[in-house]
């Protein structure tokens, strides 16, 4: 059976401090990464930390892109989860790597929602 989604966890290193510390720039790059991957953007929420760092999420029809930056380390932790076959999470990760002026990206993909052939229900008692 096909998985419901693909989840890529990316470690992006050697990024430009100024980019990773600029909430508007990080949001713009994240939204454009989603669009580059073929996703439909629904909502965005981003927060700027003091003295530095940005966290945010771009909600897409196909799931989400999330980020937390450590500008002082030139590092961004990125999470790209897409459902269906239309959107490629790797396209988003590659776009982010390029636009953060990164020197290196390592990532791993996990298939999500692989169901057994025979569906079953699970009862939860509360």
PDB file of C-alpha atoms in Angstrom:
ATOM      1  CA  UNK A   1       0.000   0.000   0.000  1.00  0.00           C
ATOM      2  CA  UNK A   2       1.175   3.534  -0.753  1.00  0.00           C
ATOM      3  CA  UNK A   3       2.047   5.829   2.143  1.00  0.00           C
ATOM      4  CA  UNK A   4      -0.199   8.795   2.881  1.00  0.00           C
ATOM      5  CA  UNK A   5       2.727  11.186   3.029  1.00  0.00           C
ATOM      6  CA  UNK A   6       6.428  11.866   2.943  1.00  0.00           C
ATOM      7  CA  UNK A   7       8.179  13.543   5.878  1.00  0.00           C
ATOM      8  CA  UNK A   8      11.652  15.002   5.379  1.00  0.00           C
ATOM      9  CA  UNK A   9      13.721  16.173   8.353  1.00  0.00           C
ATOM     10  CA  UNK A  10      16.532  18.410   7.140  1.00  0.00           C
ATOM     11  CA  UNK A  11      19.610  19.762   8.915  1.00  0.00           C
ATOM     12  CA  UNK A  12      20.805  22.858   7.060  1.00  0.00           C
ATOM     13  CA  UNK A  13      24.301  24.102   7.978  1.00  0.00           C
ATOM     14  CA  UNK A  14      26.539  27.027   7.090  1.00  0.00           C
ATOM     15  CA  UNK A  15      23.639  29.416   6.508  1.00  0.00           C
ATOM     16  CA  UNK A  16      23.865  33.199   6.364  1.00  0.00           C
ATOM     17  CA  UNK A  17      23.327  34.749   9.832  1.00  0.00           C
ATOM     18  CA  UNK A  18      21.422  37.772   8.500  1.00  0.00           C
ATOM     19  CA  UNK A  19      18.944  35.622   6.584  1.00  0.00           C
ATOM     20  CA  UNK A  20      18.276  33.204   9.455  1.00  0.00           C
ATOM     21  CA  UNK A  21      17.751  36.081  11.888  1.00  0.00           C
ATOM     22  CA  UNK A  22      15.309  38.019   9.692  1.00  0.00           C
ATOM     23  CA  UNK A  23      11.721  36.896  10.377  1.00  0.00           C
ATOM     24  CA  UNK A  24      10.342  38.413   7.168  1.00  0.00           C
ATOM     25  CA  UNK A  25      13.085  36.862   5.035  1.00  0.00           C
ATOM     26  CA  UNK A  26      12.680  33.415   6.652  1.00  0.00           C
ATOM     27  CA  UNK A  27       8.901  33.563   6.133  1.00  0.00           C
ATOM     28  CA  UNK A  28       9.304  34.646   2.500  1.00  0.00           C
ATOM     29  CA  UNK A  29      11.791  31.852   1.782  1.00  0.00           C
ATOM     30  CA  UNK A  30       9.625  29.234   3.519  1.00  0.00           C
ATOM     31  CA  UNK A  31       6.508  30.270   1.570  1.00  0.00           C
ATOM     32  CA  UNK A  32       8.443  30.267  -1.685  1.00  0.00           C
ATOM     33  CA  UNK A  33       9.873  26.827  -0.855  1.00  0.00           C
ATOM     34  CA  UNK A  34       6.334  25.502  -0.461  1.00  0.00           C
ATOM     35  CA  UNK A  35       5.306  27.042  -3.772  1.00  0.00           C
ATOM     36  CA  UNK A  36       8.460  25.736  -5.475  1.00  0.00           C
ATOM     37  CA  UNK A  37       7.501  22.227  -4.346  1.00  0.00           C
ATOM     38  CA  UNK A  38       4.034  22.624  -5.863  1.00  0.00           C
ATOM     39  CA  UNK A  39       2.117  23.123  -2.611  1.00  0.00           C
ATOM     40  CA  UNK A  40      -0.903  25.316  -1.927  1.00  0.00           C
ATOM     41  CA  UNK A  41      -0.157  27.700   0.965  1.00  0.00           C
ATOM     42  CA  UNK A  42      -2.962  28.159   3.507  1.00  0.00           C
ATOM     43  CA  UNK A  43      -1.544  29.996   6.565  1.00  0.00           C
ATOM     44  CA  UNK A  44       1.749  31.095   8.127  1.00  0.00           C
ATOM     45  CA  UNK A  45       2.832  31.769  11.695  1.00  0.00           C
ATOM     46  CA  UNK A  46       6.351  32.973  12.539  1.00  0.00           C
ATOM     47  CA  UNK A  47       8.000  34.192  15.742  1.00  0.00           C
ATOM     48  CA  UNK A  48      11.274  36.115  16.255  1.00  0.00           C
ATOM     49  CA  UNK A  49      13.271  35.256  19.375  1.00  0.00           C
ATOM     50  CA  UNK A  50      15.568  37.546  21.349  1.00  0.00           C
ATOM     51  CA  UNK A  51      18.500  37.871  20.986  1.00  0.00           C
ATOM     52  CA  UNK A  52      18.246  35.809  17.774  1.00  0.00           C
ATOM     53  CA  UNK A  53      16.403  33.001  16.023  1.00  0.00           C
ATOM     54  CA  UNK A  54      13.155  32.438  14.189  1.00  0.00           C
ATOM     55  CA  UNK A  55      10.566  29.671  14.410  1.00  0.00           C
ATOM     56  CA  UNK A  56       7.666  29.248  12.079  1.00  0.00           C
ATOM     57  CA  UNK A  57       5.270  27.069  10.204  1.00  0.00           C
ATOM     58  CA  UNK A  58       3.713  27.269   6.763  1.00  0.00           C
ATOM     59  CA  UNK A  59       0.481  25.305   6.635  1.00  0.00           C
ATOM     60  CA  UNK A  60      -0.139  23.901   3.183  1.00  0.00           C
ATOM     61  CA  UNK A  61      -3.122  21.990   1.845  1.00  0.00           C
ATOM     62  CA  UNK A  62      -0.792  18.998   1.649  1.00  0.00           C
ATOM     63  CA  UNK A  63       0.416  19.332   5.321  1.00  0.00           C
ATOM     64  CA  UNK A  64       3.210  21.693   6.509  1.00  0.00           C
ATOM     65  CA  UNK A  65       6.723  23.118   6.495  1.00  0.00           C
ATOM     66  CA  UNK A  66       8.258  24.041   9.857  1.00  0.00           C
ATOM     67  CA  UNK A  67      11.553  25.665  10.837  1.00  0.00           C
ATOM     68  CA  UNK A  68      13.636  26.743  13.808  1.00  0.00           C
ATOM     69  CA  UNK A  69      16.821  28.741  13.212  1.00  0.00           C
ATOM     70  CA  UNK A  70      19.998  29.240  15.214  1.00  0.00           C
ATOM     71  CA  UNK A  71      21.561  32.158  13.294  1.00  0.00           C
ATOM     72  CA  UNK A  72      24.579  32.285  15.616  1.00  0.00           C
ATOM     73  CA  UNK A  73      25.387  28.721  14.514  1.00  0.00           C
ATOM     74  CA  UNK A  74      24.366  29.174  10.879  1.00  0.00           C
ATOM     75  CA  UNK A  75      21.929  26.292  11.404  1.00  0.00           C
ATOM     76  CA  UNK A  76      18.286  25.652  10.545  1.00  0.00           C
ATOM     77  CA  UNK A  77      16.226  22.613  11.556  1.00  0.00           C
ATOM     78  CA  UNK A  78      13.536  22.033   8.920  1.00  0.00           C
ATOM     79  CA  UNK A  79      10.560  19.712   8.777  1.00  0.00           C
ATOM     80  CA  UNK A  80       8.672  19.230   5.479  1.00  0.00           C
ATOM     81  CA  UNK A  81       5.645  16.926   5.517  1.00  0.00           C
ATOM     82  CA  UNK A  82       3.619  16.462   2.336  1.00  0.00           C
ATOM     83  CA  UNK A  83       0.662  14.238   1.576  1.00  0.00           C
ATOM     84  CA  UNK A  84      -0.330  12.942  -1.828  1.00  0.00           C
ATOM     85  CA  UNK A  85       1.808  12.718  -4.929  1.00  0.00           C
ATOM     86  CA  UNK A  86       1.644  16.291  -6.233  1.00  0.00           C
ATOM     87  CA  UNK A  87       4.188  17.915  -3.877  1.00  0.00           C
ATOM     88  CA  UNK A  88       7.846  16.867  -3.557  1.00  0.00           C
ATOM     89  CA  UNK A  89       9.304  17.716  -0.111  1.00  0.00           C
ATOM     90  CA  UNK A  90      12.843  17.476  -1.502  1.00  0.00           C
ATOM     91  CA  UNK A  91      12.162  20.393  -3.839  1.00  0.00           C
ATOM     92  CA  UNK A  92      11.298  22.519  -0.784  1.00  0.00           C
ATOM     93  CA  UNK A  93      14.421  21.406   1.107  1.00  0.00           C
ATOM     94  CA  UNK A  94      16.695  22.136  -1.846  1.00  0.00           C
ATOM     95  CA  UNK A  95      15.104  25.568  -2.298  1.00  0.00           C
ATOM     96  CA  UNK A  96      15.668  26.367   1.393  1.00  0.00           C
ATOM     97  CA  UNK A  97      19.290  25.238   1.249  1.00  0.00           C
ATOM     98  CA  UNK A  98      20.015  27.479  -1.731  1.00  0.00           C
ATOM     99  CA  UNK A  99      18.163  30.521  -0.393  1.00  0.00           C
ATOM    100  CA  UNK A 100      19.669  30.336   3.106  1.00  0.00           C
ATOM    101  CA  UNK A 101      23.096  30.425   1.367  1.00  0.00           C
ATOM    102  CA  UNK A 102      23.864  27.130   3.100  1.00  0.00           C
ATOM    103  CA  UNK A 103      27.061  25.162   2.718  1.00  0.00           C
ATOM    104  CA  UNK A 104      25.499  21.779   3.521  1.00  0.00           C
ATOM    105  CA  UNK A 105      22.200  19.977   3.968  1.00  0.00           C
ATOM    106  CA  UNK A 106      21.666  16.509   5.348  1.00  0.00           C
ATOM    107  CA  UNK A 107      18.197  15.020   5.458  1.00  0.00           C
ATOM    108  CA  UNK A 108      16.229  11.838   5.849  1.00  0.00           C
ATOM    109  CA  UNK A 109      12.794  10.893   4.599  1.00  0.00           C
ATOM    110  CA  UNK A 110      10.188   8.838   6.411  1.00  0.00           C
ATOM    111  CA  UNK A 111       7.073   7.461   4.779  1.00  0.00           C
ATOM    112  CA  UNK A 112       3.981   8.301   6.870  1.00  0.00           C
ATOM    113  CA  UNK A 113       0.622   6.583   7.174  1.00  0.00           C
ATOM    114  CA  UNK A 114       1.339   3.176   5.708  1.00  0.00           C
ATOM    115  CA  UNK A 115      -1.776   1.250   6.660  1.00  0.00           C
ATOM    116  CA  UNK A 116      -2.200  -2.509   6.870  1.00  0.00           C
ATOM    117  CA  UNK A 117      -4.124  -4.153   4.028  1.00  0.00           C
ATOM    118  CA  UNK A 118      -7.090  -4.842   6.311  1.00  0.00           C
ATOM    119  CA  UNK A 119      -8.258  -1.643   7.992  1.00  0.00           C
ATOM    120  CA  UNK A 120      -9.269  -1.926  11.610  1.00  0.00           C
ATOM    121  CA  UNK A 121     -10.565   0.358  14.290  1.00  0.00           C
ATOM    122  CA  UNK A 122      -8.873   1.017  17.583  1.00  0.00           C
ATOM    123  CA  UNK A 123     -10.993   1.876  20.603  1.00  0.00           C
ATOM    124  CA  UNK A 124      -9.585   4.222  23.189  1.00  0.00           C
ATOM    125  CA  UNK A 125     -11.044   4.220  26.683  1.00  0.00           C
ATOM    126  CA  UNK A 126     -10.774   7.445  28.617  1.00  0.00           C
TER     127      UNK A 126
END
